[in-house]
Short mmCIF file of N, CA and C in Angstrom, two decimals:
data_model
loop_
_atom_site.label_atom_id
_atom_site.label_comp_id
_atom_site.label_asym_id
_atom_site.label_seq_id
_atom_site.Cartn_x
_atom_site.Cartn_y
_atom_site.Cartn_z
N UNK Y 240 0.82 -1.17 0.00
CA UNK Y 240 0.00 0.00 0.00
C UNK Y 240 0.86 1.24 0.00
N UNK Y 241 0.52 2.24 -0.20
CA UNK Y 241 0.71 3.87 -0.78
C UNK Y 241 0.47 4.41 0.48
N UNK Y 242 1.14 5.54 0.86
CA UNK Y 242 0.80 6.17 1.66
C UNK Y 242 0.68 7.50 1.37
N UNK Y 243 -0.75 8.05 1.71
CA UNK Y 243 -1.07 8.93 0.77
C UNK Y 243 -0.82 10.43 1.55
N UNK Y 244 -0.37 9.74 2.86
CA UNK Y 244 -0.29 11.37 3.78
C UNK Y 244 0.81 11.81 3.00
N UNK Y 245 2.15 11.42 2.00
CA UNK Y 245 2.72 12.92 1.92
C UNK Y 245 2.68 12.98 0.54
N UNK Y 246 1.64 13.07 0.12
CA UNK Y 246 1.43 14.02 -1.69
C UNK Y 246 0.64 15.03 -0.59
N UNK Y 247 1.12 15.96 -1.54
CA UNK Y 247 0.90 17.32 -1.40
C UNK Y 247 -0.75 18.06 -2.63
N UNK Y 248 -1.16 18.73 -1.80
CA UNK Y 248 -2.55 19.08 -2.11
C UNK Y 248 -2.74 20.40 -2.09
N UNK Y 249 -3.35 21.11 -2.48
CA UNK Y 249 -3.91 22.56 -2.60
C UNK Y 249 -5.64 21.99 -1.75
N UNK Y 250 -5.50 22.78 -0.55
CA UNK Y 250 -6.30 22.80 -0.10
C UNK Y 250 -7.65 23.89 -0.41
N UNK Y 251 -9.02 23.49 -0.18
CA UNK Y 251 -10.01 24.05 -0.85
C UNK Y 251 -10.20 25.80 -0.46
N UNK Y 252 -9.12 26.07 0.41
CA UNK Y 252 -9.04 27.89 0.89
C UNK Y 252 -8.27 28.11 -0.14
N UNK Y 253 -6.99 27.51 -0.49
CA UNK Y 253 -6.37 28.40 -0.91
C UNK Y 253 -7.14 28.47 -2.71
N UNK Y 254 -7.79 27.17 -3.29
CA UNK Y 254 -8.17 27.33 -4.45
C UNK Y 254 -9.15 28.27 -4.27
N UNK Y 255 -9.46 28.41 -3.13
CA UNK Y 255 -10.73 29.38 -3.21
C UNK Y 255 -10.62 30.79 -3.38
N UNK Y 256 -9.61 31.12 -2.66
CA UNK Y 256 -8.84 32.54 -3.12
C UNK Y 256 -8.30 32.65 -4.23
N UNK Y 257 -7.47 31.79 -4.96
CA UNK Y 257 -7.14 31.80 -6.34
C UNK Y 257 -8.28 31.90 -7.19
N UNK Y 258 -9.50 31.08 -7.53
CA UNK Y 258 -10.59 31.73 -8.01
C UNK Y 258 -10.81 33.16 -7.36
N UNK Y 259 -11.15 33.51 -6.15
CA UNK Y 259 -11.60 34.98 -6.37
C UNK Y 259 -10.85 36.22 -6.53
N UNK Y 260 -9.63 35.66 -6.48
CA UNK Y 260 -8.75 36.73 -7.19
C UNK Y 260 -8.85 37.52 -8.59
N UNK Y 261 -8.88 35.80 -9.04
CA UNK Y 261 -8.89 35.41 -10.59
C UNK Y 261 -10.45 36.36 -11.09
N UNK Y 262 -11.32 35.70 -9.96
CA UNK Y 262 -12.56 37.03 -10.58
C UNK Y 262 -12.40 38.18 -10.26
N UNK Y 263 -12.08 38.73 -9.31
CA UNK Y 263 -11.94 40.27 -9.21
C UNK Y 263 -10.54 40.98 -10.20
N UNK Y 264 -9.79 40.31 -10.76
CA UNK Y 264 -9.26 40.83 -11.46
C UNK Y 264 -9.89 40.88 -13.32
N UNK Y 265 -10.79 39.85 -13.51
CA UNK Y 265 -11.42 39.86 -14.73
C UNK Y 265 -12.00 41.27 -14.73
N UNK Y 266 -13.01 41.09 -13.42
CA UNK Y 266 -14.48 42.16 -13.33
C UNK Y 266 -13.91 43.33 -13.14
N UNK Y 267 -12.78 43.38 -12.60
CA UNK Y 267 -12.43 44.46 -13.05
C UNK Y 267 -11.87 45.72 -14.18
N UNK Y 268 -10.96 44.27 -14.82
CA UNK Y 268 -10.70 44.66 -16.45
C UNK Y 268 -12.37 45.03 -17.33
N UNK Y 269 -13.06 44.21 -16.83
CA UNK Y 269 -14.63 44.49 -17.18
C UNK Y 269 -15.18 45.76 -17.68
N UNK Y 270 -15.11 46.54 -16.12
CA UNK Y 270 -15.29 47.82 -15.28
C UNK Y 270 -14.77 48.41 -16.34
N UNK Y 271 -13.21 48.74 -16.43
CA UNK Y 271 -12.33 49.49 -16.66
C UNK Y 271 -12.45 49.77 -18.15
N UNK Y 272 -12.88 48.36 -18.43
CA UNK Y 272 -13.32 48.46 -20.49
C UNK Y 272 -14.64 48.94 -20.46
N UNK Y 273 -15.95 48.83 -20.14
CA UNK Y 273 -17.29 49.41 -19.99
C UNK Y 273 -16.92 51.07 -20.00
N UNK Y 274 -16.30 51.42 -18.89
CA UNK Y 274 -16.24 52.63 -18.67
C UNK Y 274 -15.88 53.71 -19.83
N UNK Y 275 -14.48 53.09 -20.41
CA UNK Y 275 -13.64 53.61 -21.58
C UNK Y 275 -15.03 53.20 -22.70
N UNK Y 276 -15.74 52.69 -23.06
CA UNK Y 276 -16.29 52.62 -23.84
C UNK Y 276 -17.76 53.48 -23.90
N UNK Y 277 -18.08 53.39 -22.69
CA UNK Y 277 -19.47 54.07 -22.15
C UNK Y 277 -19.28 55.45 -22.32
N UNK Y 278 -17.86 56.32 -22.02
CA UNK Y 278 -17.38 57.76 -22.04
C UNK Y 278 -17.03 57.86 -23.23
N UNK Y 279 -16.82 57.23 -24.69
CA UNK Y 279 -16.30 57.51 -25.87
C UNK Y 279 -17.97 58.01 -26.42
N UNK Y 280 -18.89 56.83 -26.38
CA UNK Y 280 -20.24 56.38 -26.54
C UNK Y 280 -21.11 58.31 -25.95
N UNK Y 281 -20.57 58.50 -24.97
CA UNK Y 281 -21.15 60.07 -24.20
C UNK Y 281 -20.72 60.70 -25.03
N UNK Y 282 -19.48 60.85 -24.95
CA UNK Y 282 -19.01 61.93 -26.02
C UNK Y 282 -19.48 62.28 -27.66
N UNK Y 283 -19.88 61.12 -28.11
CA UNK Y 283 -20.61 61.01 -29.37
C UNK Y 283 -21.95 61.47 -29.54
N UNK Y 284 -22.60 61.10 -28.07
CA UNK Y 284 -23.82 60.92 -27.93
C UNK Y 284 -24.14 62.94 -27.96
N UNK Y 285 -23.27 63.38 -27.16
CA UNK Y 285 -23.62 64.85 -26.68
C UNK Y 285 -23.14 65.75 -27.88
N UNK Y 286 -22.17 65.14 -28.65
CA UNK Y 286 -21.81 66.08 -30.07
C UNK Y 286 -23.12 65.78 -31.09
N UNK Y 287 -23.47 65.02 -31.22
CA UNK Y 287 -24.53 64.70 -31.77
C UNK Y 287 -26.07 65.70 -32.08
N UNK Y 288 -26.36 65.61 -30.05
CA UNK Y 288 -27.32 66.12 -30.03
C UNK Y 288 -26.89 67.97 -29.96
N UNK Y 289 -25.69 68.00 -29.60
CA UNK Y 289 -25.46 69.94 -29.70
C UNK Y 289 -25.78 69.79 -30.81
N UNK Y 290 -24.99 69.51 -32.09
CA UNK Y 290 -25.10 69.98 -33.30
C UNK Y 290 -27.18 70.19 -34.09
N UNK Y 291 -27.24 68.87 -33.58
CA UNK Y 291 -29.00 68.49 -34.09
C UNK Y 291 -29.63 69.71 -33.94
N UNK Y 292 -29.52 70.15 -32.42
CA UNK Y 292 -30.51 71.27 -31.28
C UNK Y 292 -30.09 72.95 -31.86
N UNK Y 293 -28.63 72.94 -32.28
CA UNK Y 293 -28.19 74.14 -32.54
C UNK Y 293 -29.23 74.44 -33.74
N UNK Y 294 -29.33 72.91 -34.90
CA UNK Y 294 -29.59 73.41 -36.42
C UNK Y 294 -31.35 73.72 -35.92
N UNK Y 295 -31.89 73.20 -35.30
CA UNK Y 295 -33.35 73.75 -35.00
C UNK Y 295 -33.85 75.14 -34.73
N UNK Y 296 -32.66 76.09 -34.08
CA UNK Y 296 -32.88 77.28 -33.45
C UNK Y 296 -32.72 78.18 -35.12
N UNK Y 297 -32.31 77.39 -35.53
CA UNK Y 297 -32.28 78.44 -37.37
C UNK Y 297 -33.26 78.04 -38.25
N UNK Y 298 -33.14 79.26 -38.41
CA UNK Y 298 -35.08 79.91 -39.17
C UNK Y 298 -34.89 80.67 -40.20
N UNK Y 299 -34.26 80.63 -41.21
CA UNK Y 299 -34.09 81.55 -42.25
C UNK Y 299 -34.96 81.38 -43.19
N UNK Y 300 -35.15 82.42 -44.07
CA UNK Y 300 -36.70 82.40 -45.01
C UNK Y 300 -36.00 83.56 -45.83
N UNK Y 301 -35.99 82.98 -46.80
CA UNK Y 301 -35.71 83.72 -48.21
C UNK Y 301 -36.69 84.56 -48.55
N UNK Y 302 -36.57 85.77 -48.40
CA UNK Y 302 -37.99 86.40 -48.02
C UNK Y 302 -38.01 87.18 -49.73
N UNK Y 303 -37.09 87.45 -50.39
CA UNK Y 303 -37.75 88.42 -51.86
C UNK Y 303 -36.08 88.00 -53.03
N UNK Y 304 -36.49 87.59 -54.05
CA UNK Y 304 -35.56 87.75 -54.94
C UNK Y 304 -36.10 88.39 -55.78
N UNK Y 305 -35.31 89.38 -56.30
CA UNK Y 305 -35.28 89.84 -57.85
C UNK Y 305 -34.51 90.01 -58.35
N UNK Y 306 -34.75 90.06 -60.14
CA UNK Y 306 -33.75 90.20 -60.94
C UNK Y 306 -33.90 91.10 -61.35
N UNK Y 307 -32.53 91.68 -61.83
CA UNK Y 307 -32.26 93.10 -62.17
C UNK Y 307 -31.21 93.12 -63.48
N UNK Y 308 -30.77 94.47 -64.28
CA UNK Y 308 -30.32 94.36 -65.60
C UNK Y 308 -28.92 95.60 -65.55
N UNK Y 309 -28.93 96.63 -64.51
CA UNK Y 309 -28.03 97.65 -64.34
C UNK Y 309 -27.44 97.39 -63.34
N UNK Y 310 -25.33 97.66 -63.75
CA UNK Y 310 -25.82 97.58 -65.23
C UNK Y 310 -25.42 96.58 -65.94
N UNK Y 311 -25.35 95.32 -65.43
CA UNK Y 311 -25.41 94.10 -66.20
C UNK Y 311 -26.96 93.31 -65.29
N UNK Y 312 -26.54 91.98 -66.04
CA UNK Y 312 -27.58 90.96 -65.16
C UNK Y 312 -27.03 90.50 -63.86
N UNK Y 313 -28.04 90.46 -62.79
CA UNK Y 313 -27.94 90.19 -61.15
C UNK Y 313 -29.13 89.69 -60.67
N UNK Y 314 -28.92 89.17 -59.64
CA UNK Y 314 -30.14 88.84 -58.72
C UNK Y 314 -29.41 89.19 -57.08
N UNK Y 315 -30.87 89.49 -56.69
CA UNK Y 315 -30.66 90.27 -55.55
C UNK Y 315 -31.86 89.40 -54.24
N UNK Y 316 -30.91 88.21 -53.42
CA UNK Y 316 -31.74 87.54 -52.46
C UNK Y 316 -31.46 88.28 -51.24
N UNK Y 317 -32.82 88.25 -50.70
CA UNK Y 317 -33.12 88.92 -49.23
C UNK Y 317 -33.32 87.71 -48.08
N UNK Y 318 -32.68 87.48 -47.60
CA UNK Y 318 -32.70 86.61 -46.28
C UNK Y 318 -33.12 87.26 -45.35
N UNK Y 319 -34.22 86.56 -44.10
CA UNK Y 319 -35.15 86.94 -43.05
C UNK Y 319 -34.45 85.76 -41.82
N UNK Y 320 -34.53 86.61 -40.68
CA UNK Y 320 -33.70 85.48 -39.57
C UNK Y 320 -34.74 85.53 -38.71
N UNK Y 321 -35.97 84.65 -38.77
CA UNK Y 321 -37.33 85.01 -38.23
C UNK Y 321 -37.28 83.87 -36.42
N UNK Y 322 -35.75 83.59 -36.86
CA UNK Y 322 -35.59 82.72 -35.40
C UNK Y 322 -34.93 83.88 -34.15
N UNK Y 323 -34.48 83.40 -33.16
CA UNK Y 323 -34.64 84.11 -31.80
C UNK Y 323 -32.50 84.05 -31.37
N UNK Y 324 -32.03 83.25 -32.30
CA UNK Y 324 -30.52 83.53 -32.65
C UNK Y 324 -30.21 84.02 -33.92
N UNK Y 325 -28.90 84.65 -33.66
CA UNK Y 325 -27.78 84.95 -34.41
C UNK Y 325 -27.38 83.54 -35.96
N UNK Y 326 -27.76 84.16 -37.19
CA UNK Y 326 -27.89 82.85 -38.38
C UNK Y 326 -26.56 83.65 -39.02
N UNK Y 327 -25.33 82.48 -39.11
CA UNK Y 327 -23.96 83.26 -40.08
C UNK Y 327 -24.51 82.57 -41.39
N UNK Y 328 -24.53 83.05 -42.75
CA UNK Y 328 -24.80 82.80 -43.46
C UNK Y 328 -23.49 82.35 -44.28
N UNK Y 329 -22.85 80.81 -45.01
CA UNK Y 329 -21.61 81.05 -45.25
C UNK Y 329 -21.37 80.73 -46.75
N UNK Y 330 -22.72 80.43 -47.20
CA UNK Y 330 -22.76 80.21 -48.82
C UNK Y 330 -24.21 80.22 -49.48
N UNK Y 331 -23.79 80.61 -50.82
CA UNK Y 331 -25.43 80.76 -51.54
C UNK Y 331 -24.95 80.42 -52.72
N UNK Y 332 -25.85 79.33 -53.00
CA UNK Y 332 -25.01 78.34 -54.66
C UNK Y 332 -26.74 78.99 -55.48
N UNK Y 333 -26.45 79.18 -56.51
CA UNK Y 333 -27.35 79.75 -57.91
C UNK Y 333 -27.15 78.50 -58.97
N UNK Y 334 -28.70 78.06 -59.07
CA UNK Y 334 -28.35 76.70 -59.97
C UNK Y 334 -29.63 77.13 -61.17
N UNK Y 335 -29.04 76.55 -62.10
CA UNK Y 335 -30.36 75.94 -63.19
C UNK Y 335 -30.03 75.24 -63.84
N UNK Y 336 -30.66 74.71 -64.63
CA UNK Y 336 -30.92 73.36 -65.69
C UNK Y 336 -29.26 73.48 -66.33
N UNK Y 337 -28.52 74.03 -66.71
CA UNK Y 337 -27.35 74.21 -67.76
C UNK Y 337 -26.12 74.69 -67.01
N UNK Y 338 -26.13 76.03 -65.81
CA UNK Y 338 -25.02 76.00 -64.80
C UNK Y 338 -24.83 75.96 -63.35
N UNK Y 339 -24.20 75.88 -62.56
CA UNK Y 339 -24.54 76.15 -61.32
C UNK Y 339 -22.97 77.25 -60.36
N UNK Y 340 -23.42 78.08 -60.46
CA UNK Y 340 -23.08 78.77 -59.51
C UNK Y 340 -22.73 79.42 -57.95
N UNK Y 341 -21.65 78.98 -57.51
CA UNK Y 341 -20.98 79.08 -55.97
C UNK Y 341 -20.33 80.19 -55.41
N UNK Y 342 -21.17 80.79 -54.42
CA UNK Y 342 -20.97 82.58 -54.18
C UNK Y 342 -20.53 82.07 -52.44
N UNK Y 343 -19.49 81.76 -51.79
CA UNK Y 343 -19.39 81.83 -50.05
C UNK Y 343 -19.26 83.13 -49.75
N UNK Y 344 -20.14 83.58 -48.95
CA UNK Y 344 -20.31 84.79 -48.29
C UNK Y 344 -19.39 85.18 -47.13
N UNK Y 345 -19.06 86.32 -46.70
CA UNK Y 345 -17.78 86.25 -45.80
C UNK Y 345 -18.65 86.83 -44.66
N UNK Y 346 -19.02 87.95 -45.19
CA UNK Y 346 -20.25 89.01 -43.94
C UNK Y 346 -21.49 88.20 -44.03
N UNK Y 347 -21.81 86.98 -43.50
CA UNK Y 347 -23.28 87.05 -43.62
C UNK Y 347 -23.76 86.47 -42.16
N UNK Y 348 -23.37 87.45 -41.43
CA UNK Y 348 -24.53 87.45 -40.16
C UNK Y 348 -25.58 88.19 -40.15
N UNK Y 349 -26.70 87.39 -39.65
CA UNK Y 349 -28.11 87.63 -39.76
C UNK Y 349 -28.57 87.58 -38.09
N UNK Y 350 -28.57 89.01 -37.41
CA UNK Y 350 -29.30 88.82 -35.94
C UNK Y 350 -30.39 88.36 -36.59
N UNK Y 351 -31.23 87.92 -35.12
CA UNK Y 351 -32.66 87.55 -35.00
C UNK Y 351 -33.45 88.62 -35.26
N UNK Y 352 -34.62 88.34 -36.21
CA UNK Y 352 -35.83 89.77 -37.03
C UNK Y 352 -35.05 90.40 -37.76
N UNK Y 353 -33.98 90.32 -38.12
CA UNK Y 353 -33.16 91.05 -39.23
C UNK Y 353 -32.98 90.34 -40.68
N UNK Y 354 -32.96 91.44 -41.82
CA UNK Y 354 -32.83 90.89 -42.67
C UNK Y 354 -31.35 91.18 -43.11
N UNK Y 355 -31.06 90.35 -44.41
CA UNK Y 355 -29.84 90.74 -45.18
C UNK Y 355 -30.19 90.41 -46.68
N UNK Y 356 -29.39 91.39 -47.27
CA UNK Y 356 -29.76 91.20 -49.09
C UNK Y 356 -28.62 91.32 -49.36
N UNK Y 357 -27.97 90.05 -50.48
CA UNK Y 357 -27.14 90.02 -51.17
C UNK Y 357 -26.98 90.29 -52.78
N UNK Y 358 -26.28 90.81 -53.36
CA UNK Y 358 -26.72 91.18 -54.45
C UNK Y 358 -25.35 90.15 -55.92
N UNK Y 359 -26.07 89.57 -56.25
CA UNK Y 359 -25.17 88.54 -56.98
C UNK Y 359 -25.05 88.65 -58.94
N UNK Y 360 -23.75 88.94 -59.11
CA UNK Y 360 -24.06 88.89 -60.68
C UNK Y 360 -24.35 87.72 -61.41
N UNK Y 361 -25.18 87.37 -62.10
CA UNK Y 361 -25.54 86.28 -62.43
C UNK Y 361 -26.11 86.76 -63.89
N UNK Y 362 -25.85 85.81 -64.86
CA UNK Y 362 -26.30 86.22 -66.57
C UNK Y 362 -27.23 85.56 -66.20
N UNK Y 363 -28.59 85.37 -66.10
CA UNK Y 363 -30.20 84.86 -65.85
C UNK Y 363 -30.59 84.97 -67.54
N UNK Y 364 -31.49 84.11 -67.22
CA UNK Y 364 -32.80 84.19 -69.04
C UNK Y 364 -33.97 83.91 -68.56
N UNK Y 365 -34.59 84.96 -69.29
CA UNK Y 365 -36.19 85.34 -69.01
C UNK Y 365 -36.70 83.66 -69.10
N UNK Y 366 -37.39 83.38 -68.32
CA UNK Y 366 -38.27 82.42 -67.61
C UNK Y 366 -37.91 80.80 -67.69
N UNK Y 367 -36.58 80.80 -67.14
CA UNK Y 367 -35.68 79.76 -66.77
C UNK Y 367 -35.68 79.91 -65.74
N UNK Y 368 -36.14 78.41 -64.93
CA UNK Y 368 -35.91 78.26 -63.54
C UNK Y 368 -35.02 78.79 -62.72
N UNK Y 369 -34.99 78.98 -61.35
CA UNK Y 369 -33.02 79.07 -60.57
C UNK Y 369 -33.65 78.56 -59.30
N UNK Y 370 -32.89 77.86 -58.74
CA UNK Y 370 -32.97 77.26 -57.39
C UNK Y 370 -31.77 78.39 -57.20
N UNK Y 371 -31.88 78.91 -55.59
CA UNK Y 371 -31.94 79.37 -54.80
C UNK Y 371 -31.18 78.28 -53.57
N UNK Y 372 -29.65 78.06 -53.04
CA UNK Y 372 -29.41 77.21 -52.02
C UNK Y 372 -28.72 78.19 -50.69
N UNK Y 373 -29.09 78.39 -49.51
CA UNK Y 373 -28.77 78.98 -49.00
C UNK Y 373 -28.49 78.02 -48.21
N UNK Y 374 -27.01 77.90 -47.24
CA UNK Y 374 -26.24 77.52 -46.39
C UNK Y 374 -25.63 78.03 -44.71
N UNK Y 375 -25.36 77.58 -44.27
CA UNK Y 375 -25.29 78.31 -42.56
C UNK Y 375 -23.94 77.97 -42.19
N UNK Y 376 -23.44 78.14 -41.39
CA UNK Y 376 -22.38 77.86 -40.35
C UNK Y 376 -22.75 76.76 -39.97
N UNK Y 377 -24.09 76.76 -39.25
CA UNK Y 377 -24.19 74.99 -38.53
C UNK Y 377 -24.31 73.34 -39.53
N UNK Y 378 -24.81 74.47 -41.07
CA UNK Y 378 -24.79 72.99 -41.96
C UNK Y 378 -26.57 73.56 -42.41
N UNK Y 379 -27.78 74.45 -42.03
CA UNK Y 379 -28.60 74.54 -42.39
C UNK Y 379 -28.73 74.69 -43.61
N UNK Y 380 -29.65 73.91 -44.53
CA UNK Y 380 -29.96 74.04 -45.82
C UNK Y 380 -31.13 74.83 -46.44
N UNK Y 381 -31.60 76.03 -46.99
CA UNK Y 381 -32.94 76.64 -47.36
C UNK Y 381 -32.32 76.49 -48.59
N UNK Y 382 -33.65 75.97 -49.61
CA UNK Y 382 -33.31 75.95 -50.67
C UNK Y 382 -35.12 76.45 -51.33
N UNK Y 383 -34.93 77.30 -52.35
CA UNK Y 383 -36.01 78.23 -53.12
C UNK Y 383 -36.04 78.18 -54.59
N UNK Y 384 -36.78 77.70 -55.34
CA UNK Y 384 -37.30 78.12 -56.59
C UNK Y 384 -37.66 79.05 -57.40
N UNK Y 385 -37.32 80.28 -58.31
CA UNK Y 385 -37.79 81.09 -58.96
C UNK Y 385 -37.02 81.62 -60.39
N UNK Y 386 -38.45 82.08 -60.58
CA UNK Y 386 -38.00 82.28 -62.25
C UNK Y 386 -37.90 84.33 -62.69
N UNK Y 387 -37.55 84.44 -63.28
CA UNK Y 387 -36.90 85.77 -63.79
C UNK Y 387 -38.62 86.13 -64.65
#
């Protein structure tokens, strides 16, 4: 016969601490990854909604175009800032069926209830469409239809 008193054993404390080591060091790498991921996830989450909330507070309304002949051909758009902020206006593209035209504006702040009129040379033909694209600082798009 064997005598089994001297093999040596890991008794059920000490495996027992080796497992909960072993878990509190997982759950914690856990923690530590959740967190880094949960704060990237915020940060996305809150750029998101500024940008969304900012473009709502802008209200611009193309309030009068006309075309004019002195002393060449022009058109002359009037922008209305009928919202309760400050609208930078930073481009106005002139399109129709055959060209399209890209004017970025440098001055185009629009307080709130204020208007602004830009006055653009443009060769136009009597009763050919023009879209009208007006652009913002935050990314707002107004876009208008009219004919000469």
């Amino acid at each position: 016969m064997r005598n089994f008193s001297s093999r040596r054993a890991l008794s059920s404390i000490v495996t027992s601490m080796v497992l909960l080591v072993a878990t509190v060091i997982l759950g914690s790498a856990v923690v530590v990854w959740s967190n880094g991921s949960f704060s990237v996830s915020k940060a996305i989450t809150t750029t998101l909604y500024t940008t969304n909330v900012n473009k709502f507070t802008e209200q611009l309304v193309v309030e009068n175009t006309w075309f004019g002949t002195t002393p060449s051909k022009f058109i002359n758009v009037t922008l209305y800032n009928v919202g309760s902020t400050g609208i930078t206006v930073t481009d106005i593209q002139i399109k129709n069926t055959t060209k399209t035209m890209d004017i970025p504006i440098i001055h185009g702040n629009i307080l709130p209830q204020k208007t602004n009129s830009t006055k653009i040379s443009y060769g136009w033909t009597n009763k050919v469409p023009v879209s009208i694209i007006v652009t913002t600082a935050k990314g707002t798009i107004i876009t208008t239809d009219v004919s000469p």
